mmCIF file with all atom_site columns, C-alpha atoms in Angstrom:
data_model
loop_
_atom_site.group_PDB
_atom_site.id
_atom_site.type_symbol
_atom_site.label_atom_id
_atom_site.label_alt_id
_atom_site.label_comp_id
_atom_site.label_asym_id
_atom_site.label_entity_id
_atom_site.label_seq_id
_atom_site.pdbx_PDB_ins_code
_atom_site.Cartn_x
_atom_site.Cartn_y
_atom_site.Cartn_z
_atom_site.occupancy
_atom_site.B_iso_or_equiv
_atom_site.pdbx_formal_charge
_atom_site.auth_seq_id
_atom_site.auth_comp_id
_atom_site.auth_asym_id
_atom_site.auth_atom_id
_atom_site.pdbx_PDB_model_num
ATOM 1   C CA . UNK A 1 1   ? -66.011 -27.591 -7.630  1.00 56.00 ? 1367 UNK A CA 1
ATOM 2   C CA . UNK A 1 2   ? -64.909 -27.357 -11.131 1.00 57.00 ? 1368 UNK A CA 1
ATOM 3   C CA . UNK A 1 3   ? -64.096 -24.360 -10.359 1.00 59.00 ? 1369 UNK A CA 1
ATOM 4   C CA . UNK A 1 4   ? -61.532 -24.970 -6.823  1.00 58.00 ? 1370 UNK A CA 1
ATOM 5   C CA . UNK A 1 5   ? -60.077 -27.357 -9.198  1.00 49.00 ? 1371 UNK A CA 1
ATOM 6   C CA . UNK A 1 6   ? -59.125 -25.828 -11.280 1.00 47.00 ? 1372 UNK A CA 1
ATOM 7   C CA . UNK A 1 7   ? -57.583 -22.574 -9.535  1.00 49.00 ? 1373 UNK A CA 1
ATOM 8   C CA . UNK A 1 8   ? -55.707 -25.570 -7.695  1.00 46.00 ? 1374 UNK A CA 1
ATOM 9   C CA . UNK A 1 9   ? -54.297 -26.833 -10.964 1.00 46.00 ? 1375 UNK A CA 1
ATOM 10  C CA . UNK A 1 10  ? -53.972 -22.799 -12.405 1.00 42.00 ? 1376 UNK A CA 1
ATOM 11  C CA . UNK A 1 11  ? -51.991 -22.747 -8.878  1.00 45.00 ? 1377 UNK A CA 1
ATOM 12  C CA . UNK A 1 12  ? -49.696 -25.306 -9.000  1.00 44.00 ? 1378 UNK A CA 1
ATOM 13  C CA . UNK A 1 13  ? -49.175 -25.464 -12.722 1.00 44.00 ? 1379 UNK A CA 1
ATOM 14  C CA . UNK A 1 14  ? -47.665 -21.284 -12.381 1.00 45.00 ? 1380 UNK A CA 1
ATOM 15  C CA . UNK A 1 15  ? -46.307 -21.957 -8.843  1.00 46.00 ? 1381 UNK A CA 1
ATOM 16  C CA . UNK A 1 16  ? -43.975 -25.749 -11.654 1.00 45.00 ? 1382 UNK A CA 1
ATOM 17  C CA . UNK A 1 17  ? -42.766 -22.370 -13.979 1.00 44.00 ? 1383 UNK A CA 1
ATOM 18  C CA . UNK A 1 18  ? -41.532 -20.084 -10.450 1.00 45.00 ? 1384 UNK A CA 1
ATOM 19  C CA . UNK A 1 19  ? -37.551 -20.202 -11.366 1.00 48.00 ? 1385 UNK A CA 1
ATOM 20  C CA . UNK A 1 20  ? -35.692 -21.198 -8.091  1.00 44.00 ? 1386 UNK A CA 1
ATOM 21  C CA . UNK A 1 21  ? -32.868 -18.931 -6.995  1.00 40.00 ? 1387 UNK A CA 1
ATOM 22  C CA . UNK A 1 22  ? -30.786 -19.317 -4.214  1.00 46.00 ? 1388 UNK A CA 1
ATOM 23  C CA . UNK A 1 23  ? -29.412 -15.849 -2.993  1.00 43.00 ? 1389 UNK A CA 1
ATOM 24  C CA . UNK A 1 24  ? -25.995 -16.337 -2.171  1.00 45.00 ? 1390 UNK A CA 1
ATOM 25  C CA . UNK A 1 25  ? -24.375 -15.251 1.581   1.00 47.00 ? 1391 UNK A CA 1
ATOM 26  C CA . UNK A 1 26  ? -22.706 -12.028 1.771   1.00 44.00 ? 1392 UNK A CA 1
ATOM 27  C CA . UNK A 1 27  ? -19.161 -12.374 2.251   1.00 45.00 ? 1393 UNK A CA 1
ATOM 28  C CA . UNK A 1 28  ? -18.623 -9.925  5.409   1.00 43.00 ? 1394 UNK A CA 1
ATOM 29  C CA . UNK A 1 29  ? -15.765 -10.987 7.321   1.00 45.00 ? 1395 UNK A CA 1
ATOM 30  C CA . UNK A 1 30  ? -13.451 -11.069 3.721   1.00 43.00 ? 1396 UNK A CA 1
ATOM 31  C CA . UNK A 1 31  ? -14.705 -7.270  2.962   1.00 41.00 ? 1397 UNK A CA 1
ATOM 32  C CA . UNK A 1 32  ? -14.542 -6.158  5.959   1.00 41.00 ? 1398 UNK A CA 1
ATOM 33  C CA . UNK A 1 33  ? -10.714 -7.090  6.439   1.00 41.00 ? 1399 UNK A CA 1
ATOM 34  C CA . UNK A 1 34  ? -10.183 -6.500  2.728   1.00 43.00 ? 1400 UNK A CA 1
ATOM 35  C CA . UNK A 1 35  ? -8.581  -3.160  3.546   1.00 51.00 ? 1401 UNK A CA 1
ATOM 36  C CA . UNK A 1 36  ? -7.926  -0.925  0.349   1.00 59.00 ? 1402 UNK A CA 1
ATOM 37  C CA . UNK A 1 37  ? -4.779  1.479   -0.653  1.00 66.00 ? 1403 UNK A CA 1
ATOM 38  C CA . UNK A 1 38  ? -6.184  4.729   -0.294  1.00 87.00 ? 1404 UNK A CA 1
ATOM 39  C CA . UNK A 1 39  ? -3.224  7.574   -1.002  1.00 94.00 ? 1405 UNK A CA 1
ATOM 40  C CA . UNK A 1 40  ? -2.866  7.831   -4.907  1.00 95.00 ? 1406 UNK A CA 1
ATOM 41  C CA . UNK A 1 41  ? 0.663   9.830   -5.552  1.00 97.00 ? 1407 UNK A CA 1
ATOM 42  C CA . UNK A 1 42  ? 3.963   8.741   -7.049  1.00 98.00 ? 1408 UNK A CA 1
ATOM 43  C CA . UNK A 1 43  ? 6.953   6.900   -7.051  1.00 98.00 ? 1409 UNK A CA 1
ATOM 44  C CA . UNK A 1 44  ? 10.268  8.188   -7.155  1.00 98.00 ? 1410 UNK A CA 1
ATOM 45  C CA . UNK A 1 45  ? 13.936  7.365   -4.617  1.00 98.00 ? 1411 UNK A CA 1
ATOM 46  C CA . UNK A 1 46  ? 16.319  9.002   -3.049  1.00 97.00 ? 1412 UNK A CA 1
ATOM 47  C CA . UNK A 1 47  ? 20.264  7.916   -2.158  1.00 97.00 ? 1413 UNK A CA 1
ATOM 48  C CA . UNK A 1 48  ? 19.383  6.514   1.010   1.00 97.00 ? 1414 UNK A CA 1
ATOM 49  C CA . UNK A 1 49  ? 23.078  6.194   1.963   1.00 96.00 ? 1415 UNK A CA 1
ATOM 50  C CA . UNK A 1 50  ? 23.825  10.063  1.915   1.00 95.00 ? 1416 UNK A CA 1
ATOM 51  C CA . UNK A 1 51  ? 22.994  10.322  5.539   1.00 94.00 ? 1417 UNK A CA 1
ATOM 52  C CA . UNK A 1 52  ? 20.479  9.856   8.407   1.00 95.00 ? 1418 UNK A CA 1
ATOM 53  C CA . UNK A 1 53  ? 16.883  10.348  7.543   1.00 93.00 ? 1419 UNK A CA 1
ATOM 54  C CA . UNK A 1 54  ? 14.554  12.388  9.586   1.00 92.00 ? 1420 UNK A CA 1
ATOM 55  C CA . UNK A 1 55  ? 13.514  9.452   12.373  1.00 93.00 ? 1421 UNK A CA 1
ATOM 56  C CA . UNK A 1 56  ? 17.132  9.637   13.133  1.00 92.00 ? 1422 UNK A CA 1
ATOM 57  C CA . UNK A 1 57  ? 17.381  5.779   11.094  1.00 92.00 ? 1423 UNK A CA 1
ATOM 58  C CA . UNK A 1 58  ? 20.888  4.956   8.806   1.00 96.00 ? 1424 UNK A CA 1
ATOM 59  C CA . UNK A 1 59  ? 20.162  2.331   5.585   1.00 97.00 ? 1425 UNK A CA 1
ATOM 60  C CA . UNK A 1 60  ? 21.046  1.230   2.959   1.00 97.00 ? 1426 UNK A CA 1
ATOM 61  C CA . UNK A 1 61  ? 20.696  0.488   -0.151  1.00 96.00 ? 1427 UNK A CA 1
ATOM 62  C CA . UNK A 1 62  ? 19.024  -2.333  -0.327  1.00 97.00 ? 1428 UNK A CA 1
ATOM 63  C CA . UNK A 1 63  ? 16.431  -1.653  2.917   1.00 98.00 ? 1429 UNK A CA 1
ATOM 64  C CA . UNK A 1 64  ? 12.804  -2.075  1.851   1.00 98.00 ? 1430 UNK A CA 1
ATOM 65  C CA . UNK A 1 65  ? 12.439  2.310   2.780   1.00 98.00 ? 1431 UNK A CA 1
ATOM 66  C CA . UNK A 1 66  ? 10.344  5.458   2.470   1.00 98.00 ? 1432 UNK A CA 1
ATOM 67  C CA . UNK A 1 67  ? 10.122  9.158   2.826   1.00 98.00 ? 1433 UNK A CA 1
ATOM 68  C CA . UNK A 1 68  ? 6.874   9.762   3.583   1.00 97.00 ? 1434 UNK A CA 1
ATOM 69  C CA . UNK A 1 69  ? 5.550   13.226  1.409   1.00 95.00 ? 1435 UNK A CA 1
ATOM 70  C CA . UNK A 1 70  ? 6.320   16.394  3.734   1.00 91.00 ? 1436 UNK A CA 1
ATOM 71  C CA . UNK A 1 71  ? 2.556   16.769  3.914   1.00 91.00 ? 1437 UNK A CA 1
ATOM 72  C CA . UNK A 1 72  ? 1.163   13.394  5.408   1.00 94.00 ? 1438 UNK A CA 1
ATOM 73  C CA . UNK A 1 73  ? 4.696   12.364  8.116   1.00 92.00 ? 1439 UNK A CA 1
ATOM 74  C CA . UNK A 1 74  ? 3.482   14.947  10.873  1.00 83.00 ? 1440 UNK A CA 1
ATOM 75  C CA . UNK A 1 75  ? 7.037   15.570  11.732  1.00 82.00 ? 1441 UNK A CA 1
ATOM 76  C CA . UNK A 1 76  ? 6.374   18.205  15.195  1.00 80.00 ? 1442 UNK A CA 1
ATOM 77  C CA . UNK A 1 77  ? 10.079  19.963  17.318  1.00 81.00 ? 1443 UNK A CA 1
ATOM 78  C CA . UNK A 1 78  ? 11.595  16.946  17.441  1.00 79.00 ? 1444 UNK A CA 1
ATOM 79  C CA . UNK A 1 79  ? 11.366  14.973  13.968  1.00 70.00 ? 1445 UNK A CA 1
ATOM 80  C CA . UNK A 1 80  ? 13.171  11.266  15.666  1.00 72.00 ? 1446 UNK A CA 1
ATOM 81  C CA . UNK A 1 81  ? 10.050  11.119  17.730  1.00 81.00 ? 1447 UNK A CA 1
ATOM 82  C CA . UNK A 1 82  ? 7.538   11.243  14.917  1.00 88.00 ? 1448 UNK A CA 1
ATOM 83  C CA . UNK A 1 83  ? 4.782   9.015   15.182  1.00 92.00 ? 1449 UNK A CA 1
ATOM 84  C CA . UNK A 1 84  ? 5.119   8.011   11.500  1.00 95.00 ? 1450 UNK A CA 1
ATOM 85  C CA . UNK A 1 85  ? 8.832   6.636   12.226  1.00 95.00 ? 1451 UNK A CA 1
ATOM 86  C CA . UNK A 1 86  ? 9.659   3.215   11.760  1.00 96.00 ? 1452 UNK A CA 1
ATOM 87  C CA . UNK A 1 87  ? 5.703   2.408   10.604  1.00 96.00 ? 1453 UNK A CA 1
ATOM 88  C CA . UNK A 1 88  ? 4.873   0.435   7.532   1.00 98.00 ? 1454 UNK A CA 1
ATOM 89  C CA . UNK A 1 89  ? 3.132   1.056   5.015   1.00 98.00 ? 1455 UNK A CA 1
ATOM 90  C CA . UNK A 1 90  ? 1.696   -0.980  2.003   1.00 97.00 ? 1456 UNK A CA 1
ATOM 91  C CA . UNK A 1 91  ? 2.635   -0.107  -1.342  1.00 98.00 ? 1457 UNK A CA 1
ATOM 92  C CA . UNK A 1 92  ? 1.418   -1.293  -5.027  1.00 96.00 ? 1458 UNK A CA 1
ATOM 93  C CA . UNK A 1 93  ? 2.258   -0.406  -8.076  1.00 96.00 ? 1459 UNK A CA 1
ATOM 94  C CA . UNK A 1 94  ? 2.249   -1.067  -12.041 1.00 95.00 ? 1460 UNK A CA 1
ATOM 95  C CA . UNK A 1 95  ? 3.841   -4.578  -11.443 1.00 87.00 ? 1461 UNK A CA 1
ATOM 96  C CA . UNK A 1 96  ? 0.551   -5.353  -9.729  1.00 90.00 ? 1462 UNK A CA 1
ATOM 97  C CA . UNK A 1 97  ? 3.129   -6.498  -6.183  1.00 89.00 ? 1463 UNK A CA 1
ATOM 98  C CA . UNK A 1 98  ? 2.064   -5.499  -2.756  1.00 94.00 ? 1464 UNK A CA 1
ATOM 99  C CA . UNK A 1 99  ? 5.422   -4.458  -1.416  1.00 96.00 ? 1465 UNK A CA 1
ATOM 100 C CA . UNK A 1 100 ? 5.316   -3.013  2.541   1.00 98.00 ? 1466 UNK A CA 1
ATOM 101 C CA . UNK A 1 101 ? 8.301   -0.497  3.367   1.00 98.00 ? 1467 UNK A CA 1
ATOM 102 C CA . UNK A 1 102 ? 9.178   0.909   6.450   1.00 98.00 ? 1468 UNK A CA 1
ATOM 103 C CA . UNK A 1 103 ? 8.844   5.007   7.270   1.00 98.00 ? 1469 UNK A CA 1
ATOM 104 C CA . UNK A 1 104 ? 12.210  6.993   8.094   1.00 97.00 ? 1470 UNK A CA 1
ATOM 105 C CA . UNK A 1 105 ? 12.706  10.051  6.649   1.00 96.00 ? 1471 UNK A CA 1
ATOM 106 C CA . UNK A 1 106 ? 10.621  13.261  5.039   1.00 95.00 ? 1472 UNK A CA 1
ATOM 107 C CA . UNK A 1 107 ? 10.378  13.962  1.682   1.00 96.00 ? 1473 UNK A CA 1
ATOM 108 C CA . UNK A 1 108 ? 9.973   18.118  1.978   1.00 93.00 ? 1474 UNK A CA 1
ATOM 109 C CA . UNK A 1 109 ? 9.744   18.506  -1.956  1.00 93.00 ? 1475 UNK A CA 1
ATOM 110 C CA . UNK A 1 110 ? 7.695   15.672  -2.809  1.00 95.00 ? 1476 UNK A CA 1
ATOM 111 C CA . UNK A 1 111 ? 4.165   16.305  -2.967  1.00 95.00 ? 1477 UNK A CA 1
ATOM 112 C CA . UNK A 1 112 ? 0.984   15.146  -1.354  1.00 95.00 ? 1478 UNK A CA 1
ATOM 113 C CA . UNK A 1 113 ? 0.839   11.646  -2.093  1.00 96.00 ? 1479 UNK A CA 1
ATOM 114 C CA . UNK A 1 114 ? 4.578   11.277  -3.226  1.00 97.00 ? 1480 UNK A CA 1
ATOM 115 C CA . UNK A 1 115 ? 6.982   8.005   -1.492  1.00 98.00 ? 1481 UNK A CA 1
ATOM 116 C CA . UNK A 1 116 ? 10.426  8.952   -1.642  1.00 98.00 ? 1482 UNK A CA 1
ATOM 117 C CA . UNK A 1 117 ? 12.131  5.150   -2.027  1.00 98.00 ? 1483 UNK A CA 1
ATOM 118 C CA . UNK A 1 118 ? 15.351  3.609   -1.381  1.00 98.00 ? 1484 UNK A CA 1
ATOM 119 C CA . UNK A 1 119 ? 16.992  1.638   -4.935  1.00 98.00 ? 1485 UNK A CA 1
ATOM 120 C CA . UNK A 1 120 ? 15.900  -1.719  -4.062  1.00 98.00 ? 1486 UNK A CA 1
ATOM 121 C CA . UNK A 1 121 ? 12.254  -1.059  -3.011  1.00 98.00 ? 1487 UNK A CA 1
ATOM 122 C CA . UNK A 1 122 ? 12.211  1.295   -6.255  1.00 98.00 ? 1488 UNK A CA 1
ATOM 123 C CA . UNK A 1 123 ? 12.772  -1.238  -8.021  1.00 97.00 ? 1489 UNK A CA 1
ATOM 124 C CA . UNK A 1 124 ? 10.539  -3.352  -6.589  1.00 96.00 ? 1490 UNK A CA 1
ATOM 125 C CA . UNK A 1 125 ? 7.157   -1.481  -6.614  1.00 97.00 ? 1491 UNK A CA 1
ATOM 126 C CA . UNK A 1 126 ? 8.346   0.142   -10.036 1.00 96.00 ? 1492 UNK A CA 1
ATOM 127 C CA . UNK A 1 127 ? 10.183  -2.395  -11.645 1.00 92.00 ? 1493 UNK A CA 1
ATOM 128 C CA . UNK A 1 128 ? 13.789  -0.452  -12.938 1.00 91.00 ? 1494 UNK A CA 1
ATOM 129 C CA . UNK A 1 129 ? 15.486  2.871   -11.742 1.00 96.00 ? 1495 UNK A CA 1
ATOM 130 C CA . UNK A 1 130 ? 15.773  3.882   -15.396 1.00 96.00 ? 1496 UNK A CA 1
ATOM 131 C CA . UNK A 1 131 ? 11.700  5.106   -14.922 1.00 95.00 ? 1497 UNK A CA 1
ATOM 132 C CA . UNK A 1 132 ? 12.444  7.856   -11.972 1.00 96.00 ? 1498 UNK A CA 1
ATOM 133 C CA . UNK A 1 133 ? 8.987   8.095   -11.421 1.00 97.00 ? 1499 UNK A CA 1
ATOM 134 C CA . UNK A 1 134 ? 5.984   6.025   -11.512 1.00 97.00 ? 1500 UNK A CA 1
ATOM 135 C CA . UNK A 1 135 ? 2.142   5.553   -9.867  1.00 97.00 ? 1501 UNK A CA 1
ATOM 136 C CA . UNK A 1 136 ? 1.264   4.530   -6.753  1.00 97.00 ? 1502 UNK A CA 1
ATOM 137 C CA . UNK A 1 137 ? -1.558  3.272   -5.084  1.00 97.00 ? 1503 UNK A CA 1
ATOM 138 C CA . UNK A 1 138 ? 0.309   2.636   -1.173  1.00 97.00 ? 1504 UNK A CA 1
ATOM 139 C CA . UNK A 1 139 ? -1.427  3.077   2.821   1.00 96.00 ? 1505 UNK A CA 1
ATOM 140 C CA . UNK A 1 140 ? -0.365  3.015   5.928   1.00 96.00 ? 1506 UNK A CA 1
ATOM 141 C CA . UNK A 1 141 ? -0.156  -0.581  7.283   1.00 94.00 ? 1507 UNK A CA 1
#
């Protein structure tokens, strides 16, 4: 009997020394709805008022518009019917702001991953036109 009492007391004491922790639920909904910027590249700016872009749209310097690099623009025989035209992109630059812009043109000289922007958009994303170029993360919305 003493052995049983001893074992029960030993069990009770050992349970009291075990640390109790609770598992926190995973934020599955938040993780699934969060979209990361998947494309890394450089931003430059150009004179959007120089003419109609490859999507057939005339833009002004105050518009938040971009020209996508030739490799990712998917131009066909008629660039005005390009599925990327009028599509939105979300851009994150050195200032940490997430800015949305519209695709209106193709940048034939831009490497893969790069965007050419209106001057007002470049200032929002990169901070200053004097930079000429800045690193960005972006993706199609």
